[in-house]
Coordinates of N, CA, C and O in Angstrom, one line a residue:
X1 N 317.3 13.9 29.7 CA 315.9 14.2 29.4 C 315.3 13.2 28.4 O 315.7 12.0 28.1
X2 N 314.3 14.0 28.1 CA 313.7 12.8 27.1 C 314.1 12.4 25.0 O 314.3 13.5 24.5
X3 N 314.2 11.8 24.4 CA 314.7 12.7 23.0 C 313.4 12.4 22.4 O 312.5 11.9 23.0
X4 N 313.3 12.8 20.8 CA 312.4 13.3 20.3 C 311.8 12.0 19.6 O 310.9 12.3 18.8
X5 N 312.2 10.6 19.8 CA 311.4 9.7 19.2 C 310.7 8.8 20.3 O 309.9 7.8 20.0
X6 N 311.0 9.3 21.8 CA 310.3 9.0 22.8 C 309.2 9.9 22.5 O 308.1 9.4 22.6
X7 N 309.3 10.9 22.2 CA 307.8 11.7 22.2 C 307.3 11.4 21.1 O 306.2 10.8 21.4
X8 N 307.5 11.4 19.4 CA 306.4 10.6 18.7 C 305.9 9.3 18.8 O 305.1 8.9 18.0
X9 N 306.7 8.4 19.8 CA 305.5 7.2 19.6 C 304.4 7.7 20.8 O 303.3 7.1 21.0
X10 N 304.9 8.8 21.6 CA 304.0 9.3 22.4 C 302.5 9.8 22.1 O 301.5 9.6 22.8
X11 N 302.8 10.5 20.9 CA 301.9 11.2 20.2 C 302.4 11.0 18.8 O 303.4 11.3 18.2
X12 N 301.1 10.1 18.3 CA 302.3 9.9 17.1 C 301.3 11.2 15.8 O 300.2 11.7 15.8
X13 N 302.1 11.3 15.2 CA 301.1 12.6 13.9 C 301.2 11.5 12.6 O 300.8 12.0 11.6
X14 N 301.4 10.5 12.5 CA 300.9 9.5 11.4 C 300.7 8.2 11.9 O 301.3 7.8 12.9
X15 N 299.7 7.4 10.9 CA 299.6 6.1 11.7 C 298.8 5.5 10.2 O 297.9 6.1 9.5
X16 N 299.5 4.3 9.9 CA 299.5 3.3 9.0 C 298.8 1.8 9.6 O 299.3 0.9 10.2
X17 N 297.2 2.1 9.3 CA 296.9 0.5 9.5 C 296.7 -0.6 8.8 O 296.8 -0.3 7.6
X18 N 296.4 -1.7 8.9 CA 295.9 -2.5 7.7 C 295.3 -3.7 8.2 O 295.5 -4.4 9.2
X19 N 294.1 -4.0 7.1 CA 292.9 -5.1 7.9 C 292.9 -5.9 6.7 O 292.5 -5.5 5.6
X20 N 293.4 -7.6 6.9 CA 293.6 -8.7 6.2 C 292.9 -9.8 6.1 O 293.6 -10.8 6.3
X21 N 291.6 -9.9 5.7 CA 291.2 -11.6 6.3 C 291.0 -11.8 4.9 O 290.6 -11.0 4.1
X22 N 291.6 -13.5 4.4 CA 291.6 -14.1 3.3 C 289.9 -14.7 3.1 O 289.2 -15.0 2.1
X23 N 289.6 -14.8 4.3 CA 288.2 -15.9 4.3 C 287.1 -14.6 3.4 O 286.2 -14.9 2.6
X24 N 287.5 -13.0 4.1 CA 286.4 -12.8 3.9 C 286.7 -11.8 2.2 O 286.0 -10.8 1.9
X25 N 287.7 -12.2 1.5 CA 288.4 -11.3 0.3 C 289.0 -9.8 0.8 O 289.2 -9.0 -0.1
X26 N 289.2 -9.6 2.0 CA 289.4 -8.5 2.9 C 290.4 -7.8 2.7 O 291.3 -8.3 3.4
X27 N 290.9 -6.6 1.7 CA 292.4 -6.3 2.1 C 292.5 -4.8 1.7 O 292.8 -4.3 0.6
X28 N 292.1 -4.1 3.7 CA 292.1 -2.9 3.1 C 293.3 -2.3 4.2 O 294.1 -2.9 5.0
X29 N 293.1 -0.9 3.9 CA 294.0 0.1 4.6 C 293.3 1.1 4.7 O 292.3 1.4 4.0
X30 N 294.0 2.3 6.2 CA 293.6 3.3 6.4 C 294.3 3.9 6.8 O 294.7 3.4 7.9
X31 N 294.9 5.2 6.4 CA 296.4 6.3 6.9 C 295.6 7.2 7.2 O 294.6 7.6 6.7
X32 N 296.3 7.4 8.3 CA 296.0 9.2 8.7 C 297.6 9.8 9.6 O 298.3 9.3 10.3
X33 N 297.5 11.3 9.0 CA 298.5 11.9 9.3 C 297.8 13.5 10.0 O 296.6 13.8 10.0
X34 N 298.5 14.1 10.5 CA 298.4 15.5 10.6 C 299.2 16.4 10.1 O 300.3 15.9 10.2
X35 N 299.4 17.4 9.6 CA 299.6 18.3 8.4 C 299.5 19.7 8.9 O 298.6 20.2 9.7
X36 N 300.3 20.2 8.5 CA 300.0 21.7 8.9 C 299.4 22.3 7.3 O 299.8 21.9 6.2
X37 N 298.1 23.3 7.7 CA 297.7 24.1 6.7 C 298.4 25.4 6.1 O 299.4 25.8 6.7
X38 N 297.9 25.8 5.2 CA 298.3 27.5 4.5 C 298.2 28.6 5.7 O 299.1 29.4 6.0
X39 N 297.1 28.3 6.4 CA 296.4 29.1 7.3 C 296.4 29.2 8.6 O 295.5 29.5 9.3
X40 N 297.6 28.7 8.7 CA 297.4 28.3 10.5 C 297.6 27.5 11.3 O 298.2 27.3 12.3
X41 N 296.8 26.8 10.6 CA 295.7 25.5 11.3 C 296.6 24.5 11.1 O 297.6 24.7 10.5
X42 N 296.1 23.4 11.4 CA 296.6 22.0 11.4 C 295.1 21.4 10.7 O 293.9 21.6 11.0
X43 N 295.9 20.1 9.5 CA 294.5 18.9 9.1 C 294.9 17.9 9.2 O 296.1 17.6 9.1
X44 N 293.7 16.9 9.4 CA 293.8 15.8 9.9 C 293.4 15.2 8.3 O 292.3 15.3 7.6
X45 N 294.6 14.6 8.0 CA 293.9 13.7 6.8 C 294.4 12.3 6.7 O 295.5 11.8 6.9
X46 N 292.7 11.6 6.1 CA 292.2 10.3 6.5 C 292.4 9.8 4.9 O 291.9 10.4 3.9
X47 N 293.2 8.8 4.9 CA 292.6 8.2 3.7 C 292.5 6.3 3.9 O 292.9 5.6 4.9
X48 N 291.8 5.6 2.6 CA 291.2 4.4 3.2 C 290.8 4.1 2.1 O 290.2 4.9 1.4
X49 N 291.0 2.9 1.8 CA 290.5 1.9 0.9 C 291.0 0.6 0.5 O 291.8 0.4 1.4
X50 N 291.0 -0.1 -0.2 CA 291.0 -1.5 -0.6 C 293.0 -1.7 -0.9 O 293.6 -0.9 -1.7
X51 N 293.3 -2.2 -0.7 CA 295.2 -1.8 -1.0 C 295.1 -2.6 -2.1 O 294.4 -3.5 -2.5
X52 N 296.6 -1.8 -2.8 CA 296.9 -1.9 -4.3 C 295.9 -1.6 -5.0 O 295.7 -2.3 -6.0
X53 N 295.1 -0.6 -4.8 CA 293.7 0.2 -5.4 C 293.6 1.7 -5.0 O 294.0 2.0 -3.9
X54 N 292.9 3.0 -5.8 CA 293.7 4.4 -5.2 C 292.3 4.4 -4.2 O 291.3 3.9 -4.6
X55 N 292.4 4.9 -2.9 CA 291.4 4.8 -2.4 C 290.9 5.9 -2.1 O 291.4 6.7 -2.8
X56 N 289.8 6.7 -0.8 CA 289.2 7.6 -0.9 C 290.3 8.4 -0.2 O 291.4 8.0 0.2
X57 N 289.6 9.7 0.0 CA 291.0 11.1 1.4 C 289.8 11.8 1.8 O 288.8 12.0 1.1
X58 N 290.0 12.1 2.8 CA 289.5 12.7 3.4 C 290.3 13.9 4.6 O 291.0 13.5 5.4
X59 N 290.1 15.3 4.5 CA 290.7 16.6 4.9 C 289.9 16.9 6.1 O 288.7 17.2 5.9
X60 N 290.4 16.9 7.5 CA 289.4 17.4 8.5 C 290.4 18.7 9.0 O 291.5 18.5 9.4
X61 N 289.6 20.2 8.9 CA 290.4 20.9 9.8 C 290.2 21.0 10.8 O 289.1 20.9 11.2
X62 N 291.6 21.5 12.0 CA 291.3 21.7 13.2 C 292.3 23.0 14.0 O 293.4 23.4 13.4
X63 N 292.0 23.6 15.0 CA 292.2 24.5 15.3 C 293.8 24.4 15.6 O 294.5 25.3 15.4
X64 N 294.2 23.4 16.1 CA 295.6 23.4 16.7 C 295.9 21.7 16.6 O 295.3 20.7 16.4
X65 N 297.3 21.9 16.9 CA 298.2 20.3 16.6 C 297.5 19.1 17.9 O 297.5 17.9 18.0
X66 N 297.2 20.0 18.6 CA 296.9 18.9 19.7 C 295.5 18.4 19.4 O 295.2 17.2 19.4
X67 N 294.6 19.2 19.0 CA 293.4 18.4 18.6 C 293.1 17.6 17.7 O 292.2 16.8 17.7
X68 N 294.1 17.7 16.6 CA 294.6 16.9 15.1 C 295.0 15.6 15.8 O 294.5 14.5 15.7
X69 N 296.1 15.7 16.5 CA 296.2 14.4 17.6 C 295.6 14.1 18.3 O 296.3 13.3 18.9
X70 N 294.4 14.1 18.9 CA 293.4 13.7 19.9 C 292.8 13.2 18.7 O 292.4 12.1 19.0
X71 N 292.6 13.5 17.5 CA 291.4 13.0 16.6 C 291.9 11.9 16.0 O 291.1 11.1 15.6
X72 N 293.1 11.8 16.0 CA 294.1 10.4 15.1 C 293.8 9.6 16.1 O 293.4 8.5 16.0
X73 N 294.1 10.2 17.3 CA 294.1 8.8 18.1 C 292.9 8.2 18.8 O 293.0 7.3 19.5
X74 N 292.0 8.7 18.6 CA 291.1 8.3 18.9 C 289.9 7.6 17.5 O 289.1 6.7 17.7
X75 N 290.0 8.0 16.6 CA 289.8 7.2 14.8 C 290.9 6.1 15.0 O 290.5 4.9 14.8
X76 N 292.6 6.1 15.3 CA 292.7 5.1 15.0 C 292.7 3.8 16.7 O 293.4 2.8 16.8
X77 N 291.6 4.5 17.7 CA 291.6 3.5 18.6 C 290.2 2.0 18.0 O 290.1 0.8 18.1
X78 N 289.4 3.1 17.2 CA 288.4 2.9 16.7 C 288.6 1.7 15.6 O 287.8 0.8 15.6
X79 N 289.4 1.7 15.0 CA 289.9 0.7 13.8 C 290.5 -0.3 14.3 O 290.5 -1.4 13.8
X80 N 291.2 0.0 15.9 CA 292.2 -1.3 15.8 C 291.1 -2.0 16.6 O 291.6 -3.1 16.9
X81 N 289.7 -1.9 17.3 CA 288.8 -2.5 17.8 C 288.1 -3.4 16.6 O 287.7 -4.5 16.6
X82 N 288.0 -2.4 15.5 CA 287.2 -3.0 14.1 C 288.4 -4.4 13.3 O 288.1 -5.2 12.5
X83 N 289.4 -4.2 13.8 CA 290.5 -5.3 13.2 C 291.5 -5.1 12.6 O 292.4 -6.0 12.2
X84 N 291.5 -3.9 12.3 CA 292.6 -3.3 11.7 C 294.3 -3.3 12.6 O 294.3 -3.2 13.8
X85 N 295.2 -3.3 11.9 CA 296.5 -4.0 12.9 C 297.3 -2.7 12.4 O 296.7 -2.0 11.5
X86 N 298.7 -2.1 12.7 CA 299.5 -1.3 12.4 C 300.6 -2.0 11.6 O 300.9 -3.2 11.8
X87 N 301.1 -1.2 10.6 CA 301.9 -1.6 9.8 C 303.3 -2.0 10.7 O 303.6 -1.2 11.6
X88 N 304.0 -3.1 10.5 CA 305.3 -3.0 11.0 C 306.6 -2.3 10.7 O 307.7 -2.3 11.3
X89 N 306.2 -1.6 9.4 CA 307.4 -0.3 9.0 C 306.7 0.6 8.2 O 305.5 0.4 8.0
X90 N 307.2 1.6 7.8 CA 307.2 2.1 6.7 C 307.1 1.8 5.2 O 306.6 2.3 4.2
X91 N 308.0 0.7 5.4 CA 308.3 0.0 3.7 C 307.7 -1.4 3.8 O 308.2 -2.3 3.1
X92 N 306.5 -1.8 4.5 CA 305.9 -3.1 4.5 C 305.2 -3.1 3.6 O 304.5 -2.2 3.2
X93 N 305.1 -4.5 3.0 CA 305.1 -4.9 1.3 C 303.9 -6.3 2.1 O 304.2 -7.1 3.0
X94 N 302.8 -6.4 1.3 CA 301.9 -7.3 1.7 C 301.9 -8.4 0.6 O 301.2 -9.4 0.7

């Protein structure tokens, strides 16, 4: 069958991007993950700003894990149109 790292790049519940241009002093980032709440629910949280700087967060709740995933991936289809690229690991050092 299938194993379990075939399914999160399927649906991934975090995602690390980052947008670099030297011309324009450009060097930010934007993470978002999904999170289970106190209460149930699942959140979607955004955060974003300038790297090597603390930047803003943002908490969206949502009713269930699949919609928290529909909303990641669709914010981050939106970024990688705006120029934003995916990190190549976990531990990538700019």
């Amino acid at each position: 069958m299938f194993d379990e790292l075939q399914q999160m790049e399927v649906f991934p519940t975090a995602v690390d991007l980052k947008r670099i241009d030297p011309s324009l002093n450009m060097r930010r980032f934007y993470r978002m993950s999904v999170q289970p709440d106190l209460f149930g629910g699942v959140s979607l949280v955004r955060e974003w700003g300038r790297i090597g700087y603390r930047g803003q967060m943002l908490v969206e709740q949502h009713d269930d894990e699949g919609r928290a995933v529909n909303a990641l991936m669709k914010l981050s289809a939106t970024k990688k149109r705006r120029g934003y690229r995916l990190l190549e690991g976990p531990h990538t050092k700019d």
